[in-house]
XYZ file of C-alpha atoms in Angstrom:
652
model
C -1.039 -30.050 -4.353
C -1.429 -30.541 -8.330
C 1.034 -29.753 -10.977
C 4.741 -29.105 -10.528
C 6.717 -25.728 -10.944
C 6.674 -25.839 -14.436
C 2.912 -25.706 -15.159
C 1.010 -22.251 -15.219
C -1.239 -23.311 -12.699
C -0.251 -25.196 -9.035
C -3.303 -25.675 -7.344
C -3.085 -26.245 -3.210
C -5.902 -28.236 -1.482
C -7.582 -27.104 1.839
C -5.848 -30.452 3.498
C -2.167 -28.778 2.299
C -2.767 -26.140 5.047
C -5.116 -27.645 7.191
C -2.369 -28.059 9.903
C -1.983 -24.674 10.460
C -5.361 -24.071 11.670
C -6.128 -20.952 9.215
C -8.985 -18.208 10.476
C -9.245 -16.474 7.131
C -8.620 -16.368 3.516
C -5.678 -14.332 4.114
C -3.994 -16.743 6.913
C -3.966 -19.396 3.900
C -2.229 -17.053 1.219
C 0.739 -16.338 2.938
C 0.985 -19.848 3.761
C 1.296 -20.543 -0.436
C 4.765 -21.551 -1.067
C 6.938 -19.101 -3.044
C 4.392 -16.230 -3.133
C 4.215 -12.874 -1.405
C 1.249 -10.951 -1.180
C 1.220 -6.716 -3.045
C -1.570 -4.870 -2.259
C -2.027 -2.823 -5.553
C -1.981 0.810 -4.985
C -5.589 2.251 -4.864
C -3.891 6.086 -5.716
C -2.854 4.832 -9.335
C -5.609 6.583 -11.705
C -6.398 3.921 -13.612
C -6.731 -0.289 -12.954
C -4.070 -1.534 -14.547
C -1.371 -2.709 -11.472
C -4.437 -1.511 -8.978
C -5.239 -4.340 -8.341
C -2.732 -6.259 -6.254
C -1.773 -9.894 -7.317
C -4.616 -11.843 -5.425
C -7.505 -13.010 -7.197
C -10.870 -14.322 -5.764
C -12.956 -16.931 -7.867
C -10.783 -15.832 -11.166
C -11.430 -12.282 -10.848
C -9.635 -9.263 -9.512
C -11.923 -7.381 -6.672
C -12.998 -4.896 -8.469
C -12.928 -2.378 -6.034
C -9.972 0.122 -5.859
C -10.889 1.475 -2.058
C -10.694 -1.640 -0.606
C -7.322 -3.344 0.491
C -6.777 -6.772 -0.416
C -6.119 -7.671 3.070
C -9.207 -6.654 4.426
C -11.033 -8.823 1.173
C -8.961 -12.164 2.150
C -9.560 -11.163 5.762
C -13.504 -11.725 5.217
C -13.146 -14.777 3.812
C -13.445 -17.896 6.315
C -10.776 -20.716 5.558
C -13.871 -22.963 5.895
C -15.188 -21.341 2.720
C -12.098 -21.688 0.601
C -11.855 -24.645 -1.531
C -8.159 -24.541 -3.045
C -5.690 -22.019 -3.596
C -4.008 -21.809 -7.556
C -0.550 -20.381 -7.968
C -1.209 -18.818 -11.166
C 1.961 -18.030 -13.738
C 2.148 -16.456 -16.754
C 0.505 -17.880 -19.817
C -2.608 -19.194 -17.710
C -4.776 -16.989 -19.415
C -5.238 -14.392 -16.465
C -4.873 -10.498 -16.397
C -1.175 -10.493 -14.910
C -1.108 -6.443 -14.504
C 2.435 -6.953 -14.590
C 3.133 -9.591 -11.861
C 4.861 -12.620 -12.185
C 2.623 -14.680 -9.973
C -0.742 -14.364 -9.067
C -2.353 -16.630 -6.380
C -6.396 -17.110 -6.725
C -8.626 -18.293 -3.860
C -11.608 -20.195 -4.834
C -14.294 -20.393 -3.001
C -16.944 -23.147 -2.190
C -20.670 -22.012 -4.436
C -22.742 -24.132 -2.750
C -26.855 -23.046 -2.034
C -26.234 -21.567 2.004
C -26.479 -18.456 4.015
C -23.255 -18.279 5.492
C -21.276 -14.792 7.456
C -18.764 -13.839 9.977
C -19.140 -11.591 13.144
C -15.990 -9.771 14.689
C -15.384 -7.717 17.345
C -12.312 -6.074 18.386
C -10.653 -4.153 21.157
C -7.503 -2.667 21.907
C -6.306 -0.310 25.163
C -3.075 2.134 24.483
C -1.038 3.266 27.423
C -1.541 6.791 26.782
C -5.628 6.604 27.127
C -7.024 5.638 23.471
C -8.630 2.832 22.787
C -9.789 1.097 19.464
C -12.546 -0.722 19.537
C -13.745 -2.824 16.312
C -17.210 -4.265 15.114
C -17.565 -5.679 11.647
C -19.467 -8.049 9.884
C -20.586 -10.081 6.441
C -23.074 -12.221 5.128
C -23.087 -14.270 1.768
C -26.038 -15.919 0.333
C -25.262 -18.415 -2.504
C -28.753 -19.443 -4.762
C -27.492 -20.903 -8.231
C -25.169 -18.405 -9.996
C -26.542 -15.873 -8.184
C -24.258 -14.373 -5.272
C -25.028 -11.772 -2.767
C -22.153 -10.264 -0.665
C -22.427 -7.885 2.593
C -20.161 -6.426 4.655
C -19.474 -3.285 7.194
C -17.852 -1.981 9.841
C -17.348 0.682 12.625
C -13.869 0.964 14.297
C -11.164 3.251 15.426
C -7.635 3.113 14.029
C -4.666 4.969 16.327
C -1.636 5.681 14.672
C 0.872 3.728 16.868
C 3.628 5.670 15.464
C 2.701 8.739 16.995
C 1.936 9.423 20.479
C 3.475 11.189 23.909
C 7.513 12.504 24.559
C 9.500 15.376 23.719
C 10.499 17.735 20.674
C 13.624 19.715 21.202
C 16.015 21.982 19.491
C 19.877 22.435 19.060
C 22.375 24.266 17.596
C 24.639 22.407 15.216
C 27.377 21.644 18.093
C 24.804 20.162 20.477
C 24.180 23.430 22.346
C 19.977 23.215 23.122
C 18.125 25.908 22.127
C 14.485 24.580 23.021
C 13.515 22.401 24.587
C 9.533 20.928 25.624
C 7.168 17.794 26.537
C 5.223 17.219 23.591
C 2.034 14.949 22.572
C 0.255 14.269 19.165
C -1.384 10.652 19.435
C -3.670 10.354 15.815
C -6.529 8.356 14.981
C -8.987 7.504 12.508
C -12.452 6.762 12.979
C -13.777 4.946 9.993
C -17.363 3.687 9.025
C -17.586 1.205 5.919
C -20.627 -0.833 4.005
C -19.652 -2.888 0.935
C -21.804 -4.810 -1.294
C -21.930 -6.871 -4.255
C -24.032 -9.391 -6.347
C -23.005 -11.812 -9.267
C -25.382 -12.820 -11.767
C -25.559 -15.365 -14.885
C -26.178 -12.524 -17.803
C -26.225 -13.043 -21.659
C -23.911 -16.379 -21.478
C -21.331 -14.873 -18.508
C -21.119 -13.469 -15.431
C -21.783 -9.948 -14.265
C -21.329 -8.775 -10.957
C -22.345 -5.248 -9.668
C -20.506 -3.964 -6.322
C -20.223 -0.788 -4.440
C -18.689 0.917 -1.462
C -18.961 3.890 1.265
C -17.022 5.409 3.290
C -16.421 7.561 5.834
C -12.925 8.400 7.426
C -12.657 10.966 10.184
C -8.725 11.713 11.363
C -8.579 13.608 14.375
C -4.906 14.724 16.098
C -4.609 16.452 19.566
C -1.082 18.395 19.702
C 0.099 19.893 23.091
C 3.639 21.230 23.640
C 5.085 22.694 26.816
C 7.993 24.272 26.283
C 10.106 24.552 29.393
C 13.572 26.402 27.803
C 14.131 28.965 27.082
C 10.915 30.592 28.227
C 8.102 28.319 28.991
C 5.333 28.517 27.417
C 1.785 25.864 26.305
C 0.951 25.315 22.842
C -1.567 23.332 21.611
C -3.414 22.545 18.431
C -5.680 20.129 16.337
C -6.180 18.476 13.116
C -9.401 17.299 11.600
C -9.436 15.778 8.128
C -12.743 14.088 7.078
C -12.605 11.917 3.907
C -15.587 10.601 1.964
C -15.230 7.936 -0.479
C -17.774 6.122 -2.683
C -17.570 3.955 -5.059
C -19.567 1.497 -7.607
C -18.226 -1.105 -10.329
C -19.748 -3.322 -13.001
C -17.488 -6.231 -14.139
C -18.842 -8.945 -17.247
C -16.932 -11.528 -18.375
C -17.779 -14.839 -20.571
C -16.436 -17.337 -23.261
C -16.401 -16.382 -26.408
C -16.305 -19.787 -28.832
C -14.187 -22.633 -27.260
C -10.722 -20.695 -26.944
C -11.513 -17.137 -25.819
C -12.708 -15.037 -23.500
C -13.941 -11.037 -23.321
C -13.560 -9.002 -19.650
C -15.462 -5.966 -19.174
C -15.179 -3.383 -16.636
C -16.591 0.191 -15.514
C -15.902 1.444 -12.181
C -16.763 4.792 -11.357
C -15.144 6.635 -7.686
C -15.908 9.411 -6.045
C -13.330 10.963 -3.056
C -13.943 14.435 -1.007
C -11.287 15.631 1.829
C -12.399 18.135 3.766
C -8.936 19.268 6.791
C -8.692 21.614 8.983
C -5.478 22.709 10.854
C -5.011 24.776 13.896
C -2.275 26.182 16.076
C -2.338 27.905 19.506
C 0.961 29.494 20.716
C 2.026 32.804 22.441
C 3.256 34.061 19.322
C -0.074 33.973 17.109
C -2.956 31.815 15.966
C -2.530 29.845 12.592
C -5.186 28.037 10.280
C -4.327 25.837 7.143
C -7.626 24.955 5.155
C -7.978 22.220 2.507
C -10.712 20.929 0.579
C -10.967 18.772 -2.458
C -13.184 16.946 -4.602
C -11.935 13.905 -7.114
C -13.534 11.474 -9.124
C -12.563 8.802 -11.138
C -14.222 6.948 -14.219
C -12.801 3.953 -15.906
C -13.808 1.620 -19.302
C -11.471 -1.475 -19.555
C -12.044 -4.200 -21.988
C -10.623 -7.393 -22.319
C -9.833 -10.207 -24.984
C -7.846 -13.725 -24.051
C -7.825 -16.106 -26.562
C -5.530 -19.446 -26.267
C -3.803 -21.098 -29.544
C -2.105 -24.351 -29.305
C 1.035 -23.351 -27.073
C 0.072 -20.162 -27.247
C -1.550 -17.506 -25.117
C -2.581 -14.334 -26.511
C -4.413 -11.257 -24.056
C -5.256 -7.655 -25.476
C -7.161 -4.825 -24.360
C -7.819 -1.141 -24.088
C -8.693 0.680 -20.959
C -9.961 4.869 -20.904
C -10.035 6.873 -17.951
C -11.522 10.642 -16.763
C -10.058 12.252 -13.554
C -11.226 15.005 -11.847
C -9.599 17.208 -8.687
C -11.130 20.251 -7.936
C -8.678 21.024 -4.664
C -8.565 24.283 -2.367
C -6.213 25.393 0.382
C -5.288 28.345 2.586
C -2.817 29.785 5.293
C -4.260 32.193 8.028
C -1.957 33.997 10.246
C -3.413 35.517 13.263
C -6.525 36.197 11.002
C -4.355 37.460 8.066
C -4.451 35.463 4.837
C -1.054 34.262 3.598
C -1.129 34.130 -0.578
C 0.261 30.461 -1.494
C 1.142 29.685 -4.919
C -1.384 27.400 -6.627
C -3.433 27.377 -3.912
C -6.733 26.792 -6.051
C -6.731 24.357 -8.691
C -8.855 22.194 -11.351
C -6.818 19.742 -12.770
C -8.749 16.999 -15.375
C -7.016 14.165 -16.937
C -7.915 12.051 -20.355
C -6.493 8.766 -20.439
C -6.706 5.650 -22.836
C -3.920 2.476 -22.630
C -3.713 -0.051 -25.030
C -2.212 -3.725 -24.383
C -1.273 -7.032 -25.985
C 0.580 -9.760 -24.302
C 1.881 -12.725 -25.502
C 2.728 -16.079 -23.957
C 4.236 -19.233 -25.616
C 4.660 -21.698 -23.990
C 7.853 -23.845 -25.244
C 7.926 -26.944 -23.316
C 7.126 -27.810 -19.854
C 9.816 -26.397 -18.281
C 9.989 -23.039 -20.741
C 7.713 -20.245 -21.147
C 8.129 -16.609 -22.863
C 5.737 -13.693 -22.204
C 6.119 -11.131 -24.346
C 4.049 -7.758 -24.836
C 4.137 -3.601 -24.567
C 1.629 -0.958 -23.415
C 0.824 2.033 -24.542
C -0.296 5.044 -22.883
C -1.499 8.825 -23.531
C -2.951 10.811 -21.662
C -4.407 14.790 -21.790
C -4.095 16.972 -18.519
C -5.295 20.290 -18.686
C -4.992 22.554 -15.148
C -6.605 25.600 -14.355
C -7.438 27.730 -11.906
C -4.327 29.709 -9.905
C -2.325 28.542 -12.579
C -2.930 27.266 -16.306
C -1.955 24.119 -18.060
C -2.453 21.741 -20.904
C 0.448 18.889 -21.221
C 0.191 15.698 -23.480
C 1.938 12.530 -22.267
C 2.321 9.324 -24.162
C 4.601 6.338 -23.695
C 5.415 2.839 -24.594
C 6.101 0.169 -22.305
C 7.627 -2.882 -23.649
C 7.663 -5.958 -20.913
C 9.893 -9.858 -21.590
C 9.598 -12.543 -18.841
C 11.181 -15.385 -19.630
C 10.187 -18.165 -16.924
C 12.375 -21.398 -16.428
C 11.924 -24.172 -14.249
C 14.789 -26.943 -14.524
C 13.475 -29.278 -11.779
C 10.581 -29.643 -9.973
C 11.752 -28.013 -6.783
C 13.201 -24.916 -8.795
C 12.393 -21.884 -10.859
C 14.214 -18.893 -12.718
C 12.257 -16.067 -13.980
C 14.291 -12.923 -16.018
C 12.270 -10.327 -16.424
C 13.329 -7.154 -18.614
C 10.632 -4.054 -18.854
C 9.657 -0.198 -18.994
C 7.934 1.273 -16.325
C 6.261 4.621 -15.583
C 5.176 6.543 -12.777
C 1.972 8.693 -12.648
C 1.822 11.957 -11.825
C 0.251 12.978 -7.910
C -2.577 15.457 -8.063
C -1.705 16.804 -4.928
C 2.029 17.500 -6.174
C 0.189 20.214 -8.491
C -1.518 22.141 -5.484
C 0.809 23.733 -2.771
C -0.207 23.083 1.015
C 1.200 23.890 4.636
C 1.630 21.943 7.489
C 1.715 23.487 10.830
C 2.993 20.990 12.933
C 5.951 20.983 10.667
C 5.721 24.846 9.965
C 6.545 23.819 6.228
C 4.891 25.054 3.036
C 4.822 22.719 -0.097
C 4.673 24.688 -3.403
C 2.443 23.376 -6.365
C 4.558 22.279 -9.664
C 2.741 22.558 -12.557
C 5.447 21.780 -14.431
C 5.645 17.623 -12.968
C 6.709 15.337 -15.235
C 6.511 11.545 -14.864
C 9.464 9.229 -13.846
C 10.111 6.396 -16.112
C 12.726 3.359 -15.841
C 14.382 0.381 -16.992
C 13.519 -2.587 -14.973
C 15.946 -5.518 -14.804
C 15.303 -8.399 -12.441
C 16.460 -12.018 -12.179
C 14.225 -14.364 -9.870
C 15.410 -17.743 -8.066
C 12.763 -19.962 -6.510
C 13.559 -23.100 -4.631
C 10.827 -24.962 -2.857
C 11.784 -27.280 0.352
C 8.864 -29.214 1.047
C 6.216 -27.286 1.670
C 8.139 -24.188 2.274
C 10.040 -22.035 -0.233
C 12.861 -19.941 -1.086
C 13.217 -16.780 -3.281
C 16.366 -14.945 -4.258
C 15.287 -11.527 -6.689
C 18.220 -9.188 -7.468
C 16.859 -5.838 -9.656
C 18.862 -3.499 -11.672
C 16.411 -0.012 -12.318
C 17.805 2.632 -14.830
C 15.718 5.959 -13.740
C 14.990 9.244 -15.999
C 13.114 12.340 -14.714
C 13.521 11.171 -10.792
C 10.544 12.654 -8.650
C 12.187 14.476 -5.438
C 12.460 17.548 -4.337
C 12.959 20.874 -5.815
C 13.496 24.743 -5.325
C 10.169 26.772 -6.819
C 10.831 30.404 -7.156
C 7.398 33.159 -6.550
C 6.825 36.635 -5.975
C 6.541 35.295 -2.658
C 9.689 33.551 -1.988
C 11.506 30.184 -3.006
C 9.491 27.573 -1.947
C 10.305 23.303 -1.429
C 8.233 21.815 -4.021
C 7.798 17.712 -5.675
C 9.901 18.366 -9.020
C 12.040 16.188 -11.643
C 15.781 16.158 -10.542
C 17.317 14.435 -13.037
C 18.591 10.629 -14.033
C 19.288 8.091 -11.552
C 19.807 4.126 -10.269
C 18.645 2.214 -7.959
C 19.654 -1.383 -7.177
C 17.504 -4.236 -4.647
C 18.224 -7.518 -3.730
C 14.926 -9.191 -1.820
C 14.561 -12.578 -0.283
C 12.069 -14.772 0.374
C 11.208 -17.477 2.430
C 8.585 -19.808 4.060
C 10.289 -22.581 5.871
C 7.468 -25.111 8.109
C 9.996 -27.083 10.314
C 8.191 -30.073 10.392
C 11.118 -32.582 8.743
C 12.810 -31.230 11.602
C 10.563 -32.529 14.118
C 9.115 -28.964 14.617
C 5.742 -30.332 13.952
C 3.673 -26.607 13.524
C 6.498 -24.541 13.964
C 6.556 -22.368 10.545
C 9.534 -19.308 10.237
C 8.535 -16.651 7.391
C 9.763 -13.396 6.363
C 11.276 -10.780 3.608
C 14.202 -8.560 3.765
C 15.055 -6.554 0.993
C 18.492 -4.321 0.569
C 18.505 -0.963 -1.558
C 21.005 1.223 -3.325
C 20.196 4.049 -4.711
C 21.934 7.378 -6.234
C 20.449 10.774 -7.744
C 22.062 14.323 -7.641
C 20.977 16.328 -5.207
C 19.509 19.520 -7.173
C 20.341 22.282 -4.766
C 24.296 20.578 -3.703
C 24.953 18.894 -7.058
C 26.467 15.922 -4.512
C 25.375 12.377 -5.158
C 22.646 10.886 -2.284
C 20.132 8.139 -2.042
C 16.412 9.305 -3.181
C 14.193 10.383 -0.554
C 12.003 8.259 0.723
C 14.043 5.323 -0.593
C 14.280 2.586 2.564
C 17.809 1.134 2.580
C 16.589 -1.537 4.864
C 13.308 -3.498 4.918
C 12.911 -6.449 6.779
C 10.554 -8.925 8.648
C 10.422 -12.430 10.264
C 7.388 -14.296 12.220
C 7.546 -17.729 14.022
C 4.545 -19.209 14.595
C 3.376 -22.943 16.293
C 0.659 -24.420 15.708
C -0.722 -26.943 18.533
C -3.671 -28.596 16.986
C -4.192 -31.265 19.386
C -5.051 -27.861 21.644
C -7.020 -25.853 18.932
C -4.286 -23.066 19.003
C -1.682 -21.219 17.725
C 0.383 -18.593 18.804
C 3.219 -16.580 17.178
C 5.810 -13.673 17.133
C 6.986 -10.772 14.698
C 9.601 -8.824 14.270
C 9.780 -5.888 11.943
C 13.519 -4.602 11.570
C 14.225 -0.424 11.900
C 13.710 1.478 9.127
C 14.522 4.667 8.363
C 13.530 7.114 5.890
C 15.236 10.203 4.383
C 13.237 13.084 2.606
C 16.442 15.716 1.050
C 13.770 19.192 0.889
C 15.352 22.335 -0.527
C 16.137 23.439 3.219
C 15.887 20.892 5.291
C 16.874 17.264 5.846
C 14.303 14.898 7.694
C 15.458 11.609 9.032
C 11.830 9.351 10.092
C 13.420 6.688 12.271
C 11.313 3.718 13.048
C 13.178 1.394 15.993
C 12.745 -2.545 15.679
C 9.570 -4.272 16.047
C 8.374 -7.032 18.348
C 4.598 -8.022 18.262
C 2.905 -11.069 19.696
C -0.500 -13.428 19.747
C -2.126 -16.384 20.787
C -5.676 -17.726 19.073
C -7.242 -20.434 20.184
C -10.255 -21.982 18.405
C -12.650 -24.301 20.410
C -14.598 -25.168 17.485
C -15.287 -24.870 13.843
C -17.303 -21.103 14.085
C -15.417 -19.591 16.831
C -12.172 -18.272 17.130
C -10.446 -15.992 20.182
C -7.324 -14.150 19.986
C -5.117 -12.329 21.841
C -2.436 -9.459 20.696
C 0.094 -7.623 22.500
C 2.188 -4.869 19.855
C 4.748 -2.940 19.922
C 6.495 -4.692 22.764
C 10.088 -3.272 22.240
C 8.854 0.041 23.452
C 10.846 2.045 21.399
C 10.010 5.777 20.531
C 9.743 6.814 16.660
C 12.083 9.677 15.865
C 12.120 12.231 13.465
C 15.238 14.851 13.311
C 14.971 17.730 11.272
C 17.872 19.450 10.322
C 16.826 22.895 9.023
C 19.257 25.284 7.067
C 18.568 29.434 7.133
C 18.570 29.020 3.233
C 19.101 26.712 0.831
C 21.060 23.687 1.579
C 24.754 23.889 0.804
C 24.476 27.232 0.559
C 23.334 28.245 4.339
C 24.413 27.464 7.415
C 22.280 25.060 9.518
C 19.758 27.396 11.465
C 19.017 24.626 13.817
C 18.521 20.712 14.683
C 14.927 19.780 15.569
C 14.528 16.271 17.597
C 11.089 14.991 17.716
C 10.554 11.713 19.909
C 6.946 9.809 20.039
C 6.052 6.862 21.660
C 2.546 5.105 21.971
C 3.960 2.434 24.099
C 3.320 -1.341 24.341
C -1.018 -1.775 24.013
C -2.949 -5.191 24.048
C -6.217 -6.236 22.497
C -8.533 -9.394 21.746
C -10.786 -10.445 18.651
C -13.625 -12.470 19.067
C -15.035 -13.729 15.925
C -17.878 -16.360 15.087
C -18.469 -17.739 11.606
C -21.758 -19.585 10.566
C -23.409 -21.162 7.782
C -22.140 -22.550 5.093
């Protein structure tokens, strides 16, 4: 390791975590002291915060579609030849982070890939088997990437048990066996080259893919009168995309970026019931695209660090859907819809850097943006907003760092939220809302770091001030009052997260390394339809993890356990309550490499064996104003399942 915890850049050799015997690229990141990987969030229109805070060779993946787990995933440890710790005022894109960790790899002239394959067995009869693959040629500065794959995801979180129904008191009122295990089976090829061009470096990438989701329902309902029902849902999802990203020095001290990335995404879903009392069909379709123009100046000053830029986008969503009742059309509002979006942001950061131990970033965004909707229903808005950000970064001793950070932050509107939709598993409708606005908040957040050896500590407590909260509201039509996503108002919400990344070796534990998160959440809106106070749906009060692994490398292996803790998950609709309960978490592997290329592995998931439950409790009208109609207990379980991965690296 160079540098200390005041300097912008910590860099971690590949001898730092040799002794953990890391497969991959993304084995090695977690491993990095103090730093937890964000995947950025590939629905934001846009790239700004898109991008996650991981960064290979200096540059962000420029993809959008692909995760930044599956990128570090691809990478062989063998390949990587340090790890940086990147902090503000290194003269990186920070997209808002605080830290940014960057995995260099080895250029060398070689041919050099990775083979995988994968299989898993379920208890209840699926299987997922995996085969991917990639190959990198290095000549020079020029760089040829290659990757794909053919697997099967299954949803562990659905699967076989019941889904019953009782009166308020208890009293059953239904009750069935019921089954809806969910998959996807997904095809992928990625590509990209890198190129000297004009003084810098270009690099050219693209993507397709293919996602097919399939879900088998079957209910028997054995009270009050049996009956089967049965039913199926297909949703097919094509994705494409392709990206151009330049960059080079400009004079001694600065630096352009250039980007255009251009994504294409088409859903096609397909719903269907069976039951005694009718056939039902819910159709969607949709089209989107996605074109972006980012450009990039860094230029560094003395103590100084300065970044600004400008970034335009164009998004497209032609979407479609319809309700069919025993072969009658159902009118839904908004069903049809064309929404296109204009948007530009402009940025300028600032970062000085006062002494050693001090550094200020300062800087603001702004952002406006044209949608205009048409189709069922007909809108133009304008948006614009500034976004002010101050991190203030303090490390008083080697061993410790304080970061206060003090910003504006604002949502983006969902698409989908515009265009209504029905689910018949549920036997819900979702109204369109035109009338969406964006949330926006107040961010404060106070950061303690505290490294122990090679492990860390981090403390983060987070104050958020929230206007025009996204929830859940009534939408009245000719046709009836509908649940819809609407504004409901101000509200709060207050975390506390920690940290930490402890190896045990000064305790003797030579290989034994204990890891994990858990973060705590408040939060308070007013409920639009009972004017109480309540948290904001969706919002987890609990998150939490821990893994404990050992590394044996006089035996070329290393095993380990996780544990996830419960979570559970409210969603307050304009009728209904739904409570998604996820039980605790115990999953399990052993790897064991006998040489350099090859490395076996062994998984066993979901070991607790506990089902996931959803309870529904559904009013006759609107909520505090109706009397519940009924309680609605769904239990699925996909039970314990096991798997190996074989993989072989070579090259290089």
């Amino acid at each position: 390791m160079a540098a200390d915890a005041g300097s912008s850049v910590t860099a971690f050799e590949p001898d730092y975590f040799a002794s953990a015997q890391p497969v991959s690229a993304l084995d090695i990141v977690k491993l990095v002291p103090g730093f937890r990987l964000e995947e950025g969030d590939s629905e934001l229109r846009g790239y700004s915060g898109a991008g996650g805070n991981v960064l290979v060779d200096g540059q962000r993946p420029t993809s959008k579609e692909d995760t930044l787990e599956d990128v570090l995933k691809r990478i062989p440890a063998g390949s990587v030849e340090r790890i940086e710790l990147i902090r503000s005022g290194a003269g990186y894109d920070m997209q808002g982070y605080t830290l940014l960790a960057n995995v260099v790899r080895s250029h060398t002239q070689s041919l050099s890939g990775r083979i995988e394959g994968t299989y898993a067995n379920y208890r209840h009869g699926y299987d997922a088997p995996r085969l991917a693959g990639e190959l990198r040629h290095v000549a020079g500065g020029h760089i040829l990437d290659l990757s794909g794959a053919i697997y099967r995801d299954i949803d562990d979180e659905h699967g076989f048990g019941s889904r019953n129904r009782y009166a308020e008191d208890g009293t059953p009122v239904r009750l069935g066996v019921y089954g809806q295990p969910e998959g996807d089976n997904i095809r992928e090829v990625l590509g990209s080259y890198q190129l000297p061009l004009a003084g810098g470096t270009a690099r050219v990438n693209g993507l397709y893919k293919m996602k097919k989701m399939f879900a088998n329902i079957g209910e028997e309902v054995i009270f009050p009168t049996p009956y089967d029902a049965s039913g199926t849902e297909r949703v097919n999802t094509e994705s494409t995309e392709i990206g151009f990203h330049y960059d080079r020095a400009v004079g001694a001290r600065s630096q352009i970026e250039l980007l255009a990335l251009r994504r294409t995404t088409g859903i096609n879903g397909t719903d269907k019931s069976f039951a005694p009392s009718g056939d039902d069909v819910t159709r969607e379709s949709s089209d989107a695209s996605e074109t972006i123009l980012r450009g990039v100046l860094r230029r560094k000053a003395g103590n100084v660090s300065l970044e600004g830029g400008i970034e335009g986008a164009l998004n497209i969503l032609d979407s479609h859907s319809a309700l069919e009742e025993d072969g009658v059309d159902i009118p839904l509002p908004a069903a049809n819809v064309r929404i296109e979006e204009k948007r530009a942001e402009a940025f300028f950061t600032a970062a000085w850097h006062l002494s050693s131990a001090l550094t200020v970033e300062a800087g603001s965004r702004y952002e406006t943006s044209r949608l205009t909707q048409s189709g069922d229903s007909a809108l133009r808005k304008s948006l614009s907003f500034i976004k002010p950000r101050l991190l203030v970064r303090w490390a008083p001793s080697p061993q410790d760092e304080i970061r206060a950070l003090f910003e504006r932050s604002v949502g983006q509107l969902d698409f989908a939220d515009f265009v209504s939709s029905a689910s018949l598993t549920g036997g819900t409708v979702t109204a369109g809302n035109k009338d969406l606005e964006p949330d926006s908040l107040w961010r404060s957040e106070l950061a303690w770091e505290h490294r122990i050896g090679k492990g860390s500590v981090v403390v983060t407590a987070r104050h958020e001030a929230i206007s025009d909260v996204v929830d859940r509201i009534p939408v009245f039509t000719d046709e009836g009052v509908y649940d819809a996503v609407g504004n409901i108002g101000s509200g709060r919400r207050q975390e506390v997260q920690f940290d930490f990344n402890l190896p045990f070796d000064p305790l003797g534990l030579a290989g034994v390394t204990l890891q994990g998160s858990g973060l705590w959440r408040h939060s308070r809106v007013t409920d639009p339809v009972t004017g109480e106070r309540r948290r904001i749906s969706e919002d987890l009060p609990i998150e939490a993890k821990v893994s404990l692994t050992h590394d044996i490398a006089r035996w070329h292996t290393r095993w380990g356990i996780n544990y996830v803790h419960a979570e559970k998950e409210t969603t307050f609709k304009i009728d209904e309550v739904e409570i998604d309960r996820v039980p605790d978490r115990v999953d399990a592997f052993i790897e064991y490499k006998p040489d350099a290329a090859w490395t076996l592995r062994a998984f066993a998931k979901n070991l607790t064996n506990s089902p996931v439950i959803r309870t529904r409790s559904l009013y006759t009208g609107l909520r505090g104003l109706s009397p519940i109609r009924h309680i609605e207990r769904r239990e699925l379980n996909s039970g314990p399942y096991v798997g190996f991965t074989i993989q072989r690296t070579f090259g290089g």
